[in-house]
Coordinates of C-alpha atoms in Angstrom, one line a residue:
M30 CA -11.7 -8.6 19.2
S31 CA -8.1 -7.0 18.6
I32 CA -5.3 -9.2 18.1
D33 CA -1.9 -8.5 18.3
L34 CA -0.2 -9.3 14.9
E35 CA 3.2 -9.4 16.2
K36 CA 2.8 -11.9 19.3
Y37 CA 0.8 -14.2 16.7
T38 CA 3.1 -14.4 14.3
R39 CA 5.8 -14.6 17.2
K40 CA 3.9 -17.2 19.0
K41 CA 3.4 -19.5 15.1
E42 CA 6.7 -19.1 14.4
D43 CA 7.8 -22.5 15.6
I44 CA 5.2 -23.9 13.7
V45 CA 5.9 -22.5 10.3
R46 CA 8.8 -23.5 10.7
Q47 CA 8.6 -27.2 11.8
N48 CA 6.2 -27.6 8.8
D49 CA 8.2 -25.7 6.3
N50 CA 11.6 -27.5 7.1
I51 CA 12.9 -30.0 4.5
S52 CA 16.3 -32.6 5.4
P53 CA 19.1 -31.5 3.9
R54 CA 19.5 -35.3 3.2
L55 CA 16.9 -35.4 0.6
F56 CA 18.5 -32.0 -1.5
T57 CA 21.7 -34.3 -1.2
E58 CA 19.3 -37.9 -2.7
Y59 CA 17.6 -36.0 -4.9
G60 CA 20.9 -34.2 -6.4
V61 CA 19.5 -31.1 -6.1
F62 CA 22.1 -27.7 -5.7
R63 CA 20.9 -25.4 -3.5
G64 CA 21.7 -22.4 -4.6
L65 CA 22.0 -23.3 -8.0
R66 CA 25.7 -24.5 -7.1
D67 CA 27.4 -27.6 -6.9
E68 CA 29.4 -29.0 -3.8
H69 CA 32.2 -27.4 -5.2
G70 CA 30.3 -23.7 -5.4
V71 CA 30.2 -24.0 -9.5
G72 CA 26.9 -22.8 -10.6
V73 CA 24.7 -24.9 -12.6
L74 CA 24.8 -24.0 -16.1
T75 CA 21.3 -22.2 -16.6
G76 CA 21.8 -20.5 -19.9
L77 CA 24.2 -18.5 -22.2
T78 CA 25.4 -15.3 -22.8
N79 CA 27.5 -12.8 -25.0
I80 CA 27.7 -10.1 -22.8
S81 CA 30.9 -10.9 -20.4
D82 CA 32.8 -13.8 -18.7
L83 CA 34.4 -15.0 -15.9
V84 CA 37.7 -17.1 -15.4
S85 CA 38.8 -18.2 -12.0
W86 CA 39.9 -21.7 -13.9
K87 CA 41.6 -23.3 -16.8
F88 CA 42.5 -26.0 -18.7
V89 CA 46.7 -26.9 -18.1
D90 CA 48.0 -30.3 -19.5
G91 CA 44.7 -31.6 -19.4
E92 CA 43.7 -30.5 -15.8
K93 CA 41.4 -27.8 -14.1
T94 CA 43.7 -25.7 -13.0
F95 CA 42.9 -22.6 -10.9
C96 CA 43.9 -19.7 -12.0
D97 CA 43.9 -15.9 -11.4
G98 CA 41.0 -13.9 -12.5
E99 CA 39.4 -12.1 -15.4
L100 CA 36.6 -10.6 -16.2
W101 CA 35.7 -9.6 -19.9
Y102 CA 33.0 -7.1 -20.9
R103 CA 32.4 -7.9 -25.1
G104 CA 35.7 -9.4 -25.2
Y105 CA 37.5 -7.6 -24.1
K106 CA 39.4 -7.8 -20.5
I107 CA 38.2 -4.7 -17.5
T108 CA 42.2 -4.7 -17.1
D109 CA 43.0 -3.6 -20.9
L110 CA 39.6 -1.8 -20.9
I111 CA 40.4 0.5 -17.5
D112 CA 44.5 0.6 -19.2
S113 CA 43.0 1.7 -22.4
L114 CA 41.5 4.8 -20.5
G115 CA 43.7 8.0 -20.8
P116 CA 44.6 9.3 -16.6
E117 CA 42.1 12.2 -16.9
E118 CA 39.6 10.5 -18.8
Y119 CA 35.9 8.8 -17.8
G120 CA 35.1 6.2 -19.0
F121 CA 32.1 4.9 -17.5
E122 CA 29.6 6.2 -20.7
K123 CA 32.1 4.5 -23.1
I124 CA 31.9 1.0 -21.5
A125 CA 28.2 1.3 -20.6
Y126 CA 28.1 2.1 -24.8
L127 CA 30.2 -1.2 -25.2
L128 CA 28.6 -3.1 -23.1
L129 CA 24.6 -2.1 -24.4
F130 CA 25.5 -2.2 -28.4
G131 CA 28.0 -4.8 -28.2
Q132 CA 31.0 -2.9 -29.7
L133 CA 33.0 -0.1 -28.9
P134 CA 32.3 3.4 -30.3
T135 CA 33.5 5.6 -32.6
P136 CA 35.0 9.3 -31.4
E137 CA 31.9 10.3 -33.1
E138 CA 29.4 7.8 -31.8
E139 CA 31.0 8.0 -27.9
K140 CA 30.4 12.1 -28.4
E141 CA 26.6 11.3 -29.6
F142 CA 26.3 8.9 -26.7
I143 CA 27.4 10.8 -23.6
G144 CA 25.2 13.6 -24.8
L145 CA 22.7 11.8 -25.0
I146 CA 23.2 10.8 -21.2
A147 CA 23.8 13.6 -20.3
Q148 CA 20.1 15.4 -21.6
S149 CA 18.0 12.0 -20.2
R150 CA 19.7 13.1 -17.1
K151 CA 16.8 14.6 -15.6
L152 CA 13.3 14.1 -14.4
P153 CA 9.7 14.7 -15.0
I154 CA 8.9 18.1 -13.9
N155 CA 8.1 18.0 -9.8
F156 CA 8.4 14.3 -9.7
T157 CA 11.4 15.1 -7.2
R158 CA 9.1 17.0 -4.9
D159 CA 6.5 14.4 -5.5
V160 CA 7.4 11.6 -6.1
I161 CA 11.2 11.4 -4.0
M162 CA 10.4 13.9 -1.0
K163 CA 7.6 11.7 0.3
A164 CA 8.0 9.5 2.9
P165 CA 11.9 9.7 2.8
T166 CA 13.8 6.7 4.5
G167 CA 16.8 6.0 5.4
D168 CA 16.7 2.8 2.8
I169 CA 18.1 4.5 -0.5
M170 CA 17.4 1.3 -2.1
N171 CA 14.2 1.0 -1.8
S172 CA 13.6 4.8 -2.6
I173 CA 14.8 4.2 -5.3
T174 CA 13.2 1.2 -6.5
K175 CA 9.7 3.2 -5.5
S176 CA 11.4 5.8 -7.7
I177 CA 11.3 3.4 -11.0
L178 CA 8.2 2.1 -10.7
T179 CA 6.4 5.5 -10.5
L180 CA 8.7 6.6 -13.5
A181 CA 6.4 4.1 -15.5
S182 CA 3.6 6.0 -14.7
Y183 CA 5.2 9.0 -17.4
D184 CA 5.7 6.6 -20.2
V185 CA 2.9 6.6 -22.3
R186 CA 4.9 3.1 -24.2
V187 CA 5.5 1.5 -21.1
K188 CA 4.0 -1.9 -22.0
D189 CA 5.7 -1.6 -25.4
N190 CA 9.0 -4.2 -25.4
S191 CA 10.7 -3.4 -28.7
I192 CA 14.1 -3.4 -29.0
A193 CA 14.3 -0.5 -29.3
N194 CA 11.7 1.5 -27.0
C195 CA 13.3 -0.8 -24.2
L196 CA 17.0 0.9 -25.5
R197 CA 15.1 3.8 -24.9
Q198 CA 14.0 3.0 -21.7
C199 CA 17.0 1.6 -20.3
I200 CA 19.5 4.8 -21.5
E201 CA 17.0 6.7 -19.5
I202 CA 17.0 4.8 -16.2
I203 CA 21.0 4.6 -16.6
A204 CA 21.4 8.4 -16.7
E205 CA 18.6 8.9 -14.0
F206 CA 19.8 6.5 -11.6
P207 CA 22.3 9.2 -10.2
L208 CA 19.5 11.6 -9.6
L209 CA 17.3 9.2 -7.7
A210 CA 19.8 8.1 -5.8
V211 CA 21.5 11.4 -4.2
Y212 CA 18.1 13.1 -4.0
G213 CA 16.9 10.0 -2.6
Y214 CA 19.7 10.7 0.7
N215 CA 19.4 14.5 0.2
A216 CA 15.4 13.6 1.3
Y217 CA 16.0 11.5 4.6
N218 CA 18.8 13.8 5.1
H219 CA 17.1 16.6 5.5
Y220 CA 13.5 15.6 6.7
L221 CA 15.3 12.7 9.1
N222 CA 18.4 14.2 10.4
N223 CA 17.6 17.4 10.7
E224 CA 19.8 18.8 7.9
S225 CA 20.1 21.0 5.3
L226 CA 18.2 20.6 2.1
I227 CA 20.1 21.4 -1.1
I228 CA 19.5 19.6 -4.3
H229 CA 22.0 20.4 -7.1
N230 CA 20.7 20.1 -10.8
P231 CA 23.1 18.0 -12.7
E232 CA 25.5 19.4 -15.2
M233 CA 25.9 18.7 -18.9
K234 CA 29.6 18.8 -19.0
Y235 CA 30.3 16.2 -16.4
S236 CA 30.4 12.9 -16.4
T237 CA 28.1 10.8 -14.4
A238 CA 31.1 10.1 -11.7
E239 CA 31.7 14.1 -11.8
N240 CA 28.2 14.4 -11.3
L241 CA 27.1 12.2 -8.6
L242 CA 30.3 13.9 -6.2
M243 CA 28.9 17.4 -7.5
M244 CA 25.2 16.8 -6.6
L245 CA 26.4 15.3 -3.6
R246 CA 28.3 18.2 -2.5
P247 CA 27.0 20.9 -0.7
D248 CA 29.9 23.1 -2.3
K249 CA 30.2 21.2 -5.4
K250 CA 33.8 20.6 -5.4
F251 CA 35.5 17.8 -6.1
T252 CA 39.3 16.7 -7.0
K253 CA 40.1 14.8 -10.4
I254 CA 41.7 11.8 -8.9
E255 CA 38.1 11.5 -6.7
A256 CA 36.5 11.6 -10.2
K257 CA 38.5 9.2 -11.7
V258 CA 38.7 7.1 -8.8
L259 CA 34.9 6.8 -8.8
D260 CA 34.3 6.2 -12.3
T261 CA 37.2 3.5 -12.1
A262 CA 34.6 2.0 -9.4
L263 CA 31.3 2.2 -11.6
I264 CA 33.2 0.6 -14.7
L265 CA 34.1 -2.5 -12.1
H266 CA 30.9 -3.0 -10.9
M267 CA 29.2 -2.3 -13.8
E268 CA 28.4 -6.1 -15.1
H269 CA 29.7 -9.6 -13.8
G270 CA 28.0 -12.0 -15.8
G271 CA 24.2 -13.5 -16.5
G272 CA 24.6 -16.0 -13.3
N273 CA 24.7 -13.4 -10.4
N274 CA 21.5 -12.7 -8.0
S275 CA 20.7 -9.8 -9.5
T276 CA 21.0 -10.3 -13.0
F277 CA 19.7 -13.0 -13.2
T278 CA 16.6 -12.3 -11.6
T279 CA 16.4 -9.3 -14.7
R280 CA 16.7 -12.5 -17.1
V281 CA 13.9 -14.1 -15.4
V282 CA 11.3 -10.9 -14.8
T283 CA 12.4 -10.0 -18.7
S284 CA 11.5 -13.8 -19.8
A285 CA 7.8 -13.4 -17.8
G286 CA 7.1 -10.5 -20.9
S287 CA 6.8 -7.9 -17.8
D288 CA 8.2 -4.2 -18.4
T289 CA 11.4 -2.2 -18.0
Y290 CA 10.6 -0.2 -15.0
S291 CA 9.2 -3.6 -13.2
T292 CA 12.4 -5.6 -14.1
V293 CA 15.0 -3.6 -13.0
A294 CA 12.8 -2.6 -9.8
A295 CA 12.6 -6.6 -9.2
A296 CA 16.8 -6.7 -9.8
M297 CA 17.2 -3.9 -7.3
S298 CA 15.0 -5.9 -4.7
S299 CA 17.6 -8.6 -5.3
L300 CA 20.9 -6.1 -5.6
K301 CA 19.9 -4.8 -2.1
G302 CA 20.4 -7.7 0.0
H303 CA 23.4 -8.0 2.1
K304 CA 24.7 -11.2 0.8
H305 CA 25.2 -9.3 -2.6
G306 CA 25.3 -5.9 -3.5
G307 CA 25.1 -4.6 0.5
A308 CA 28.5 -6.9 1.4
N309 CA 31.0 -3.4 1.3
I310 CA 28.8 -2.3 4.3
K311 CA 29.6 -5.6 6.6
V312 CA 33.3 -5.3 5.7
M313 CA 32.6 -1.3 7.3
E314 CA 31.5 -2.6 9.9
M315 CA 34.0 -5.3 10.4
I316 CA 36.9 -3.3 10.0
A317 CA 35.4 -1.0 12.9
D318 CA 35.6 -3.7 15.2
I319 CA 39.0 -4.7 14.1
K320 CA 39.8 -1.3 14.5
E321 CA 38.2 -1.1 18.4
H322 CA 40.4 -4.1 19.4
I323 CA 43.8 -3.7 17.5
D324 CA 46.2 -1.3 18.9
D325 CA 48.7 -1.3 16.2
F326 CA 47.5 -1.6 12.8
Y327 CA 51.3 -2.8 11.5
D328 CA 51.3 -5.5 13.6
K329 CA 51.0 -8.4 11.6
D330 CA 50.9 -10.9 14.7
E331 CA 48.1 -9.1 16.4
I332 CA 45.4 -8.5 13.2
E333 CA 46.3 -12.6 12.7
A334 CA 45.2 -13.1 16.2
Y335 CA 41.9 -11.5 15.9
L336 CA 41.4 -12.9 12.6
C337 CA 41.2 -15.8 13.9
K338 CA 38.8 -15.3 16.4
L339 CA 36.4 -14.1 13.3
V340 CA 37.1 -17.2 12.3
D341 CA 36.4 -19.4 15.0
K342 CA 33.3 -17.2 15.8
E343 CA 34.1 -15.2 18.7
A344 CA 34.3 -11.6 17.4
F345 CA 32.3 -9.4 15.8
D346 CA 28.8 -10.7 14.6
G347 CA 29.6 -14.6 15.2
K348 CA 29.3 -15.4 11.9
G349 CA 32.7 -16.9 11.2
L350 CA 33.7 -14.9 8.0
I351 CA 36.0 -12.7 7.3
Y352 CA 33.9 -10.3 4.5
G353 CA 35.3 -9.0 1.9
M354 CA 37.0 -12.9 1.4
G355 CA 36.8 -15.1 -1.0
H356 CA 34.1 -15.0 -4.1
A357 CA 31.6 -17.2 -5.7
V358 CA 33.1 -17.5 -8.8
Y359 CA 36.8 -16.2 -8.6
S360 CA 39.5 -18.1 -6.7
L361 CA 43.0 -16.6 -6.2
S362 CA 42.2 -13.5 -7.4
D363 CA 39.3 -10.8 -8.0
P364 CA 40.4 -9.0 -11.4
R365 CA 38.4 -6.2 -10.1
E366 CA 40.0 -6.2 -6.6
R367 CA 43.6 -5.9 -8.3
V368 CA 42.7 -3.0 -10.6
F369 CA 40.7 -1.4 -8.0
K370 CA 44.0 -1.1 -5.6
S371 CA 46.0 0.8 -7.4
Y372 CA 43.5 3.6 -7.4
V373 CA 42.6 3.1 -3.5
T374 CA 46.4 3.5 -2.9
K375 CA 46.4 7.2 -4.5
L376 CA 43.3 8.3 -3.0
A377 CA 44.8 7.2 0.3
Q378 CA 47.9 9.5 -0.1
E379 CA 45.6 12.2 -1.4
K380 CA 43.8 11.7 2.2
G381 CA 46.0 11.4 4.3
R382 CA 44.8 7.7 5.3
E383 CA 47.8 5.7 4.7
R384 CA 47.9 4.0 8.2
D385 CA 44.2 2.7 7.2
L386 CA 45.5 1.4 4.4
Q387 CA 48.3 -0.6 5.7
L388 CA 45.5 -2.4 7.9
Y389 CA 43.5 -3.4 5.1
T390 CA 46.6 -4.2 3.2
N391 CA 47.7 -6.2 6.3
I392 CA 44.4 -8.3 6.4
E393 CA 44.3 -8.6 3.1
E394 CA 47.5 -10.6 3.2
L395 CA 46.4 -12.8 6.4
A396 CA 43.0 -13.5 6.3
P397 CA 43.6 -16.3 3.1
K398 CA 45.8 -17.8 5.4
V399 CA 43.9 -18.4 8.4
I400 CA 41.0 -19.0 6.6
A401 CA 42.4 -21.6 4.6
K402 CA 44.1 -22.8 8.4
K403 CA 40.5 -23.1 9.7
R404 CA 38.4 -23.8 6.8
K405 CA 38.2 -26.5 4.1
I406 CA 38.1 -25.4 1.1
Y407 CA 37.6 -25.9 -2.3
K408 CA 39.9 -23.3 -4.1
G409 CA 41.6 -20.2 -3.6
V410 CA 40.6 -17.2 -1.3
S411 CA 41.6 -13.6 -1.8
P412 CA 39.8 -10.7 -1.3
N413 CA 37.0 -9.5 -3.5
V414 CA 36.0 -5.7 -4.7
D415 CA 33.6 -5.3 -1.8
F416 CA 36.9 -5.5 -0.1
Y417 CA 37.9 -1.9 -0.9
S418 CA 34.5 -0.4 -2.3
G419 CA 33.3 0.8 1.4
F420 CA 36.8 2.1 2.7
V421 CA 36.8 4.0 -1.3
Y422 CA 33.3 5.6 -0.6
E423 CA 34.6 6.3 3.1
M424 CA 37.3 8.6 1.6
L425 CA 35.0 9.9 -0.8
G426 CA 32.8 10.8 1.7
I427 CA 29.4 9.0 0.9
P428 CA 27.0 8.1 3.4
T429 CA 27.0 4.4 3.9
E430 CA 23.3 4.8 3.0
L431 CA 24.6 5.2 -0.6
Y432 CA 26.6 2.6 -0.8
T433 CA 24.6 0.2 -2.6
A434 CA 22.8 2.6 -4.2
I435 CA 26.1 3.4 -5.8
F436 CA 26.6 -0.3 -6.8
A437 CA 23.1 0.0 -8.5
I438 CA 24.0 3.0 -9.9
A439 CA 27.0 0.9 -12.2
R440 CA 24.9 -2.3 -12.0
I441 CA 21.7 -1.1 -14.1
V442 CA 24.1 -1.0 -17.6
G443 CA 24.5 -5.0 -17.2
W444 CA 20.8 -5.4 -16.3
S445 CA 20.2 -3.7 -19.5
A446 CA 22.3 -5.1 -21.2
H447 CA 20.9 -8.5 -20.2
R448 CA 17.1 -8.0 -21.0
I449 CA 18.0 -7.0 -24.3
E450 CA 19.8 -9.6 -24.7
E451 CA 16.9 -11.7 -22.7
L452 CA 14.0 -10.9 -25.2
I453 CA 16.5 -11.2 -28.2
C454 CA 17.6 -14.4 -27.8
T455 CA 15.5 -17.2 -25.6
D456 CA 11.7 -15.7 -25.9
K457 CA 11.1 -18.4 -23.3
I458 CA 9.9 -18.1 -19.6
I459 CA 12.2 -19.0 -17.1
R460 CA 10.4 -21.6 -15.5
P461 CA 13.0 -24.1 -13.4
A462 CA 11.4 -27.3 -11.3
Y463 CA 11.2 -27.7 -7.7
M464 CA 10.5 -31.5 -6.5
S465 CA 7.9 -31.8 -3.9
V466 CA 8.6 -33.5 -0.8
M467 CA 5.2 -33.0 0.7
Q468 CA 3.6 -36.1 2.3
H469 CA -0.1 -36.7 0.9
K470 CA -2.5 -36.6 3.4
D471 CA -5.9 -38.7 4.1
A472 CA -9.0 -36.8 3.6
S473 CA -10.6 -38.3 6.7
E474 CA -8.4 -36.1 8.1
L475 CA -10.3 -33.2 7.0

């Protein structure tokens, strides 16, 4: 007898929902914070880290007061790190060194590390043909994850979790990530979109940001401002504390004693979720919807009226959200967005996109007011880094399919740092408790 699996599962869905449903009242009754966040959105403390810090409030005269957001990498403010770079200096590799080793490199150490990344920016012989080109998909995050797990087969020390070996593995994966992403997209674009297949080898002389643009473009050409903006985006997305979903996943899988490749694959599976790394895509979809319903990008009254419809669930996807607004930690401002905004402005001027930039600027100004008026909020609402990142990637000609992959190319550095710290400091499997609310049944019912 042949059974239609889809019909079977649809028929059983209501039964599953009924038996797996737990009343929200019970979470409150037992003091369980869903999402490991309290009623004010503050994360439950689950660990300690020396890698980064996120600041959204401070004690002023003995009282907790919300403040402009701050992001610190290894004791340095992200704003200071960005400002310390020259106007044409690319800092991805330098900041990656800082996060991995806990201190800024000397000029000699920086040169050595850049060279190490450059020489590691390669894949095993025939890997592109035999792994990446097989079963191409528009889900580039899945493509990269498949490649990461396959790379483990080429590592004779895959199970060696010594610190030196894990550092070696992490540095190699950091260098390989741009290739896995771009080549994965090229395979999809060729086999599923019927476009020409062009594979560029990375250049030793180029930085990570430069190589990304060069490998992605058929003519290999890019401008300095384009590479600088992308480099800045990578630095801003590189690390964001131990509590974000993918980094916490990294910690959990590392604590189980798993290998580096499996740990990174697990983090990738977390990051690809639309509630995490895929958020900038939702911003772009929302902006496209707004453009269809707004005639004048400079008319604040018209824009505000449509934002009200979004919050009232009368427009776009009916979720009642203005995507790119608000953050789980930050309140008055996201420091990454503030840094990014100046670079966005420069790129928009170079690309002739000032009109679109004005729309973004107006939404940035009006959305917090609309949300505050219509929602009960415990802290300020401000634009987060995802609000502008999709716009930047669009101006750089980066395909939508690669947006979350660009995030991963940056965040692999933070994951690596947290994996090493977990191995050194904890050596205890992460095992939180779940309280059972299951009803016990009598054996006579069997």
